[in-house]
CSV table of C-alpha atoms in Angstrom, one decimal:
chain,number,residue,atom,x,y,z
A,726,MET,CA,81.6,89.1,76.2
A,727,SER,CA,79.9,92.4,75.6
A,728,GLU,CA,79.3,93.4,72.0
A,729,GLN,CA,81.0,96.7,72.8
A,730,ALA,CA,84.2,94.9,74.1
A,731,THR,CA,87.5,94.6,72.2
A,732,VAL,CA,89.2,92.6,74.9
A,733,ARG,CA,87.9,90.4,77.7
A,734,MET,CA,90.2,88.9,80.4
A,735,GLU,CA,88.8,86.4,82.9
A,736,GLY,CA,90.8,85.0,85.8
A,737,VAL,CA,94.1,85.7,84.1
A,738,GLY,CA,97.2,84.6,86.1
A,739,LYS,CA,100.9,84.3,85.5
A,740,LEU,CA,103.6,82.7,87.6
A,741,PHE,CA,107.3,83.5,87.1
A,742,HIS,CA,109.9,81.4,89.0
A,743,GLY,CA,107.4,80.8,91.9
A,744,VAL,CA,106.4,84.5,92.0
A,745,GLN,CA,102.8,85.4,91.2
A,746,ALA,CA,103.3,88.2,88.6
A,747,VAL,CA,99.6,88.5,87.7
A,748,GLU,CA,96.8,87.1,89.7
A,749,GLY,CA,93.1,86.7,88.9
A,750,VAL,CA,92.7,89.6,86.6
A,751,ASP,CA,89.2,90.2,85.2
A,752,LEU,CA,89.0,93.2,82.8
A,753,GLU,CA,87.0,94.4,79.8
A,754,ILE,CA,88.3,96.9,77.3
A,755,ARG,CA,85.6,98.5,75.3
A,756,ARG,CA,85.6,99.1,71.6
A,757,GLY,CA,87.3,102.5,70.8
A,758,GLU,CA,88.3,103.0,74.4
A,759,PHE,CA,91.6,104.4,75.7
A,760,PHE,CA,92.3,102.1,78.6
A,761,ALA,CA,95.3,102.5,80.9
A,762,LEU,CA,97.1,100.0,83.2
A,763,LEU,CA,98.6,102.1,86.0
A,764,GLY,CA,100.9,101.0,88.8
A,765,PRO,CA,104.4,101.0,90.2
A,766,SER,CA,107.3,99.0,88.7
A,767,GLY,CA,106.9,95.3,89.3
A,768,CYS,CA,103.1,95.4,89.8
A,769,GLY,CA,102.4,93.1,86.7
A,770,LYS,CA,101.1,95.6,84.2
A,771,THR,CA,103.7,94.9,81.5
A,772,THR,CA,103.3,91.2,82.0
A,773,LEU,CA,99.6,91.6,81.5
A,774,LEU,CA,100.2,93.6,78.3
A,775,ARG,CA,102.6,91.0,77.0
A,776,MET,CA,100.0,88.3,77.6
A,777,VAL,CA,97.5,90.3,75.5
A,778,ALA,CA,100.2,90.7,72.8
A,779,GLY,CA,100.9,86.9,72.8
A,780,PHE,CA,104.6,87.3,73.9
A,781,GLU,CA,103.7,85.5,77.2
A,782,MET,CA,101.0,82.9,77.8
A,783,PRO,CA,98.8,82.9,80.9
A,784,ASP,CA,99.1,80.0,83.3
A,785,ARG,CA,95.4,80.2,83.9
A,786,GLY,CA,92.4,82.2,82.8
A,787,SER,CA,91.5,83.4,79.3
A,788,ILE,CA,91.9,86.4,77.0
A,789,ARG,CA,89.5,87.1,74.2
A,790,ILE,CA,90.1,89.7,71.5
A,791,GLY,CA,87.3,90.6,69.2
A,792,GLY,CA,85.3,87.7,70.6
A,793,ARG,CA,88.0,85.2,69.7
A,794,ASP,CA,89.8,83.1,72.4
A,795,MET,CA,93.5,83.8,72.2
A,796,THR,CA,94.6,80.6,73.9
A,797,GLY,CA,97.5,79.2,71.9
A,798,VAL,CA,97.3,81.9,69.3
A,799,PRO,CA,100.8,83.2,68.5
A,800,ALA,CA,101.7,86.9,68.6
A,801,ASN,CA,101.9,87.3,64.8
A,802,GLU,CA,98.3,86.0,64.4
A,803,ARG,CA,96.7,88.3,66.9
A,804,PRO,CA,94.7,91.4,65.7
A,805,VAL,CA,97.0,93.7,67.8
A,806,ASN,CA,100.1,95.8,67.3
A,807,MET,CA,102.5,97.0,69.9
A,808,VAL,CA,104.5,100.2,70.4
A,809,PHE,CA,107.6,99.7,72.6
A,810,GLN,CA,109.4,102.1,74.8
A,811,GLN,CA,112.4,102.5,72.5
A,812,TYR,CA,110.3,102.5,69.3
A,813,ALA,CA,112.6,99.9,67.6
A,814,LEU,CA,112.9,101.7,64.3
A,815,PHE,CA,115.2,100.2,61.6
A,816,PRO,CA,118.0,102.8,61.3
A,817,HIS,CA,118.8,101.8,57.7
A,818,LEU,CA,115.3,102.2,56.4
A,819,SER,CA,113.4,105.5,55.6
A,820,VAL,CA,110.3,106.6,57.5
A,821,ALA,CA,108.1,105.2,54.7
A,822,GLU,CA,110.0,101.8,54.6
A,823,ASN,CA,109.8,101.5,58.4
A,824,VAL,CA,106.1,101.9,58.3
A,825,ALA,CA,105.8,99.5,55.3
A,826,PHE,CA,107.9,96.8,56.9
A,827,GLY,CA,105.0,94.7,58.3
A,828,LEU,CA,103.0,95.0,55.1
A,829,ARG,CA,106.0,93.8,53.1
A,830,VAL,CA,106.4,90.8,55.4
A,831,ARG,CA,102.8,90.0,54.6
A,832,ARG,CA,103.4,90.5,50.9
A,833,THR,CA,100.8,93.2,50.5
A,834,PRO,CA,100.5,94.3,46.9
A,835,GLU,CA,102.6,97.4,46.1
A,836,PRO,CA,99.7,99.8,45.2
A,837,GLU,CA,97.8,98.9,48.4
A,838,LEU,CA,101.0,99.1,50.4
A,839,ARG,CA,101.8,102.6,49.2
A,840,GLU,CA,98.3,103.8,49.8
A,841,ARG,CA,98.2,102.4,53.4
A,842,VAL,CA,101.6,103.8,54.2
A,843,ALA,CA,100.5,107.2,53.0
A,844,GLU,CA,97.3,107.0,55.0
A,845,ALA,CA,99.2,105.9,58.2
A,846,LEU,CA,101.8,108.7,57.9
A,847,ALA,CA,99.0,111.3,57.3
A,848,SER,CA,97.2,110.0,60.4
A,849,VAL,CA,100.3,110.9,62.6
A,850,GLN,CA,101.0,114.1,60.6
A,851,LEU,CA,104.2,112.9,59.0
A,852,ALA,CA,103.2,112.9,55.4
A,853,GLY,CA,106.1,115.2,54.4
A,854,LEU,CA,108.8,113.2,56.1
A,855,ALA,CA,108.4,109.9,54.3
A,856,GLY,CA,111.9,109.9,52.8
A,857,ARG,CA,113.8,110.8,56.0
A,858,MET,CA,115.9,108.4,58.0
A,859,PRO,CA,115.2,107.8,61.7
A,860,ALA,CA,118.4,109.6,62.8
A,861,GLN,CA,117.1,112.8,61.1
A,862,LEU,CA,113.9,112.9,63.3
A,863,SER,CA,113.2,114.2,66.8
A,864,GLY,CA,112.1,111.9,69.6
A,865,GLY,CA,108.5,112.9,69.1
A,866,GLN,CA,108.7,112.3,65.4
A,867,GLN,CA,110.3,108.9,65.9
A,868,GLN,CA,107.4,108.0,68.3
A,869,ARG,CA,104.9,108.9,65.6
A,870,VAL,CA,106.7,106.7,63.1
A,871,ALA,CA,106.4,103.8,65.5
A,872,LEU,CA,102.7,104.6,65.9
A,873,ALA,CA,102.2,104.7,62.2
A,874,ARG,CA,104.0,101.4,61.7
A,875,ALA,CA,101.6,99.8,64.3
A,876,LEU,CA,98.5,101.5,62.8
A,877,VAL,CA,99.2,100.6,59.2
A,878,ASN,CA,98.3,97.0,59.9
A,879,ARG,CA,94.8,98.1,61.0
A,880,PRO,CA,94.8,96.2,64.3
A,881,GLU,CA,91.7,95.9,66.5
A,882,LEU,CA,93.8,96.9,69.5
A,883,LEU,CA,97.0,99.0,69.9
A,884,LEU,CA,99.3,98.2,72.8
A,885,LEU,CA,101.6,100.8,74.2
A,886,ASP,CA,104.3,100.0,76.8
A,887,GLU,CA,105.3,103.3,78.4
A,888,PRO,CA,106.0,104.8,75.0
A,889,MET,CA,107.0,108.2,76.4
A,890,ALA,CA,109.4,107.1,79.1
A,891,ALA,CA,112.4,108.3,77.1
A,892,LEU,CA,111.0,111.7,76.3
A,893,ASP,CA,111.7,114.9,78.2
A,894,GLU,CA,108.9,116.5,80.2
A,895,LYS,CA,107.9,119.2,77.6
A,896,LEU,CA,107.8,116.7,74.8
A,897,ARG,CA,105.8,114.3,76.9
A,898,GLU,CA,103.2,117.0,77.4
A,899,ASP,CA,103.0,117.7,73.7
A,900,MET,CA,102.9,113.9,72.8
A,901,ARG,CA,100.1,113.3,75.3
A,902,GLN,CA,97.9,115.7,73.4
A,903,GLU,CA,98.9,114.2,70.0
A,904,LEU,CA,98.3,110.7,71.2
A,905,LYS,CA,94.8,111.4,72.5
A,906,THR,CA,93.9,113.2,69.3
A,907,LEU,CA,95.3,110.3,67.2
A,908,GLN,CA,93.3,107.8,69.2
A,909,HIS,CA,90.0,109.7,68.6
A,910,ARG,CA,90.9,110.0,64.9
A,911,VAL,CA,91.6,106.3,64.2
A,912,GLY,CA,88.9,105.1,66.6
A,913,ILE,CA,90.5,101.8,67.7
A,914,SER,CA,91.1,100.6,71.3
A,915,PHE,CA,94.3,101.6,73.0
A,916,LEU,CA,95.8,99.6,75.9
A,917,TYR,CA,98.4,101.9,77.5
A,918,VAL,CA,100.8,100.8,80.3
A,919,THR,CA,102.4,103.5,82.5
A,920,HIS,CA,103.6,104.2,86.0
A,921,ASP,CA,103.0,107.9,85.4
A,922,GLN,CA,99.7,108.9,87.1
A,923,GLN,CA,99.5,112.2,85.1
A,924,GLU,CA,99.6,110.3,81.8
A,925,ALA,CA,96.9,107.9,82.9
A,926,LEU,CA,94.6,110.7,84.3
A,927,GLU,CA,95.1,112.9,81.2
A,928,LEU,CA,94.8,110.2,78.5
A,929,ALA,CA,92.6,107.4,79.6
A,930,ASP,CA,88.8,106.9,79.4
A,931,ARG,CA,89.2,104.3,82.1
A,932,ILE,CA,92.1,103.2,84.3
A,933,ALA,CA,92.9,99.9,86.0
A,934,VAL,CA,95.2,100.4,89.0
A,935,MET,CA,97.4,97.4,89.7
A,936,GLU,CA,99.2,96.4,92.9
A,937,ARG,CA,101.3,93.3,93.4
A,938,GLY,CA,99.8,91.5,90.4
A,939,LYS,CA,96.2,92.3,91.1
A,940,VAL,CA,93.8,94.9,89.8
A,941,VAL,CA,92.6,96.9,92.8
A,942,GLN,CA,90.4,99.4,91.2
A,943,VAL,CA,88.9,100.2,87.8
A,944,GLY,CA,87.2,103.4,86.9
A,945,ALA,CA,87.1,106.7,85.0
A,946,PRO,CA,90.1,109.1,85.9
A,947,GLN,CA,87.9,111.3,88.0
A,948,GLU,CA,86.4,108.4,89.9
A,949,ILE,CA,89.8,106.9,90.6
A,950,TYR,CA,91.1,110.2,91.9
A,951,GLU,CA,88.0,111.4,93.8
A,952,VAL,CA,86.8,108.1,95.2
A,953,PRO,CA,89.8,105.8,95.8
A,954,GLN,CA,88.8,102.4,97.2
A,955,THR,CA,92.1,101.6,99.0
A,956,ALA,CA,94.8,103.5,100.8
A,957,PHE,CA,97.2,102.3,98.1
A,958,VAL,CA,95.1,103.9,95.3
A,959,ALA,CA,94.7,107.1,97.3
A,960,ASP,CA,98.5,107.3,97.8
A,961,PHE,CA,99.6,106.3,94.3
A,962,VAL,CA,97.2,108.4,92.3
A,963,GLY,CA,97.8,112.0,93.2
A,964,VAL,CA,99.0,113.3,96.6
A,965,SER,CA,97.0,112.5,99.7
A,966,ASN,CA,97.1,113.0,103.4
A,967,LEU,CA,96.2,109.6,104.8
A,968,ILE,CA,95.2,109.8,108.4
A,969,PRO,CA,94.4,106.8,110.6
A,970,GLY,CA,91.5,106.9,113.1
A,971,LYS,CA,88.2,105.2,114.0
A,972,VAL,CA,84.5,105.8,113.7
A,973,VAL,CA,82.9,107.3,116.9
A,974,GLU,CA,79.5,108.3,115.6
A,975,ARG,CA,77.2,107.2,112.7
A,976,GLU,CA,74.3,109.1,111.2
A,977,ARG,CA,71.5,108.2,108.9
A,978,LEU,CA,71.9,107.9,105.1
A,979,LEU,CA,72.2,111.2,103.4
A,980,VAL,CA,70.7,109.8,100.2
A,981,GLU,CA,68.2,107.1,100.8
A,982,SER,CA,68.2,103.9,98.6
A,983,ALA,CA,70.7,105.3,96.2
A,984,PRO,CA,73.5,103.2,94.7
A,985,GLY,CA,76.6,104.1,96.7
A,986,ALA,CA,74.5,106.0,99.2
A,987,SER,CA,76.4,108.3,101.5
A,988,ARG,CA,76.4,108.4,105.3
A,989,ARG,CA,77.7,111.2,107.5
A,990,VAL,CA,80.1,109.9,110.2
A,991,VAL,CA,82.2,111.4,112.9
A,992,LEU,CA,85.8,110.1,113.2
A,993,ALA,CA,88.5,110.4,115.8
A,994,LEU,CA,91.7,110.9,113.8
A,995,ASP,CA,95.2,110.5,115.1
A,996,GLY,CA,96.6,114.0,115.6
A,997,PHE,CA,93.5,115.7,114.5
A,998,GLY,CA,90.8,115.0,117.0
A,999,ARG,CA,87.1,114.7,115.9
A,1000,VAL,CA,86.2,115.4,112.3
A,1001,GLU,CA,83.1,114.9,110.2
A,1002,ALA,CA,83.3,112.9,107.0
A,1003,VAL,CA,81.0,111.2,104.4
A,1004,SER,CA,81.3,107.5,104.0
A,1005,ARG,CA,79.9,105.5,101.0
A,1006,SER,CA,79.6,102.3,103.0
A,1007,ALA,CA,78.1,101.3,106.3
A,1008,MET,CA,80.5,101.3,109.2
A,1009,GLU,CA,80.3,100.1,112.8
A,1010,THR,CA,81.2,102.4,115.6
A,1011,GLY,CA,84.7,101.7,116.7
A,1012,ALA,CA,85.8,100.5,113.2
A,1013,ARG,CA,89.4,101.4,112.3
A,1014,VAL,CA,89.5,103.6,109.1
A,1015,THR,CA,91.8,105.9,107.2
A,1016,LEU,CA,90.8,109.3,106.0
A,1017,CYS,CA,92.0,110.4,102.6
A,1018,LEU,CA,92.3,114.2,102.5
A,1019,ARG,CA,93.6,115.7,99.2
A,1020,PRO,CA,95.9,118.7,99.7
A,1021,GLU,CA,94.0,120.9,97.3
A,1022,ARG,CA,90.7,120.4,99.3
A,1023,ILE,CA,92.1,122.0,102.4
A,1024,HIS,CA,91.4,125.8,102.9
A,1025,LEU,CA,94.0,127.8,104.7
A,1026,ALA,CA,92.9,130.9,106.7
A,1027,ALA,CA,94.1,133.0,109.5
A,1028,SER,CA,90.8,132.7,111.3
A,1029,PRO,CA,87.9,130.1,111.2
A,1030,VAL,CA,85.4,130.0,108.3
A,1031,GLU,CA,81.9,129.1,109.6
A,1032,ASP,CA,80.8,127.1,106.6
A,1033,LEU,CA,83.7,124.6,106.9
A,1034,VAL,CA,82.9,122.1,109.7
A,1035,ASN,CA,86.4,120.6,110.1
A,1036,ARG,CA,89.3,122.7,111.3
A,1037,VAL,CA,92.6,122.2,113.0
A,1038,LEU,CA,95.3,124.7,113.9
A,1039,GLY,CA,98.8,124.3,112.6
A,1040,MET,CA,102.0,126.2,111.7
A,1041,VAL,CA,103.6,126.7,108.3
A,1042,GLU,CA,106.8,124.7,108.3
A,1043,ARG,CA,107.7,125.0,104.7
A,1044,ALA,CA,106.3,126.8,101.6
A,1045,LEU,CA,107.3,125.6,98.1
A,1046,PHE,CA,106.6,128.0,95.2
A,1047,LEU,CA,105.8,125.9,92.0
A,1048,GLY,CA,104.5,128.6,89.6
A,1049,SER,CA,100.7,128.2,89.6
A,1050,GLU,CA,100.7,126.6,93.0
A,1051,ILE,CA,102.2,126.9,96.4
A,1052,HIS,CA,102.8,123.6,98.3
A,1053,TYR,CA,102.8,123.9,102.1
A,1054,HIS,CA,104.0,121.6,104.8
A,1055,ILE,CA,101.9,122.4,107.9
A,1056,ARG,CA,102.8,121.0,111.3
A,1057,LEU,CA,100.0,120.4,113.7
A,1058,LYS,CA,100.3,120.8,117.5
A,1059,SER,CA,100.2,117.0,117.7
A,1060,GLY,CA,103.3,116.9,115.5
A,1061,THR,CA,101.4,115.5,112.5
A,1062,LEU,CA,102.6,116.9,109.1
A,1063,VAL,CA,99.9,117.9,106.6
A,1064,ARG,CA,100.4,118.8,103.0
A,1065,VAL,CA,98.3,121.6,101.6
A,1066,HIS,CA,98.2,122.8,97.9
A,1067,ASP,CA,97.1,126.3,97.4
A,1068,SER,CA,96.7,128.2,94.1
A,1069,TYR,CA,99.2,131.1,93.7
A,1070,SER,CA,98.0,134.7,93.1
A,1071,PRO,CA,100.3,137.8,93.0
A,1072,LEU,CA,97.5,139.5,94.9
A,1073,GLN,CA,97.8,137.1,97.8
A,1074,PRO,CA,101.4,136.6,99.1
A,1075,ALA,CA,102.5,133.2,100.2
A,1076,ARG,CA,102.1,132.4,103.9
A,1077,ARG,CA,105.3,132.8,105.8
A,1078,GLU,CA,107.2,129.9,107.5
A,1079,GLY,CA,106.3,130.0,111.2
A,1080,GLU,CA,102.9,131.5,110.6
A,1081,SER,CA,99.9,130.0,112.4
A,1082,VAL,CA,97.0,129.0,110.1
A,1083,TYR,CA,93.7,127.1,110.3
A,1084,LEU,CA,93.3,124.0,108.0
A,1085,GLN,CA,89.6,123.7,107.2
A,1086,TRP,CA,87.5,121.5,104.9
A,1087,ARG,CA,84.0,120.2,104.4
A,1088,ALA,CA,82.9,116.7,105.4
A,1089,GLU,CA,82.3,116.0,101.7
A,1090,ASP,CA,85.9,116.9,100.8
A,1091,SER,CA,87.5,113.7,102.1
A,1092,THR,CA,87.1,110.0,101.5
A,1093,VAL,CA,86.8,107.3,104.3
A,1094,LEU,CA,88.8,104.2,103.5
A,1095,THR,CA,88.3,100.8,105.2
A,1096,ARG,CA,91.3,99.1,103.6
């Protein structure tokens, strides 16, 4: 295990009633890192979190926290604390007593208990609300009390199971900022479970994307978004146009002897014709592939732009005004529907439905997927 790791999982698997909930997971969470498990409902992310917490035991593999093997170690003896979706605050206890609950169970001396409660409340900016009852707090304040109650025990790892699921969108935006600031302030590792790609991209230092019990890609948010390794990741993280086709020409390496060296290829795409793309892996002519083309990477214009090597003519079928952006549905002559996201400016009116436009992009603005 790396000296910089808080958690190390090796070959972790879990079977529920004959169904493989988690399969062969290898992950390392670094010290002080905000790490997100991202995936749809039923992909195994909460089961994996519960195994780290000690609420479930893996059928195979191992989990180490702080260098210590957690096999057979009960939840209450692990150096972790968990924040649940519904916060689980005691309604009959004040804010301070909710935070102090775990310390009282451990019979922490009163002077130390008061000092640590005050410190925990200050860390989540609730020092002035210690005497209030949970019912007197907003949803965001209740969440911060739950965080303080977890932090007061000074865990090596904080586990968060979709803690913002019950909040409205505006409050979620505010709490994302607060949570990231808090994590930097306390400096411990956070393991955060969510199905919300925006939360994961905004909060995490690294993300593990899960599909059907397996981790299919791990990387920094920008890497996950810009260089998805599978069609599932490309489709789940952000919005993508996924276009099937095949390789018809290969060219030499663009960057010789570099890790992840790029190759320019020519593809024949269903509904698009021939396009140029950049591949990060060697491909044989005739190989079936999928092109991932993000909607914001497509340039719309009434006439061709010379610098953009790829272009196809289409017609605006629908224009959706979303404030800072306009989302277009463009129908190609082949019948293929393409999504395009364009920034909104009052100086440039939205394109009209029925208008003919060129969709254009650089070879480097797409990703070639082989699986």
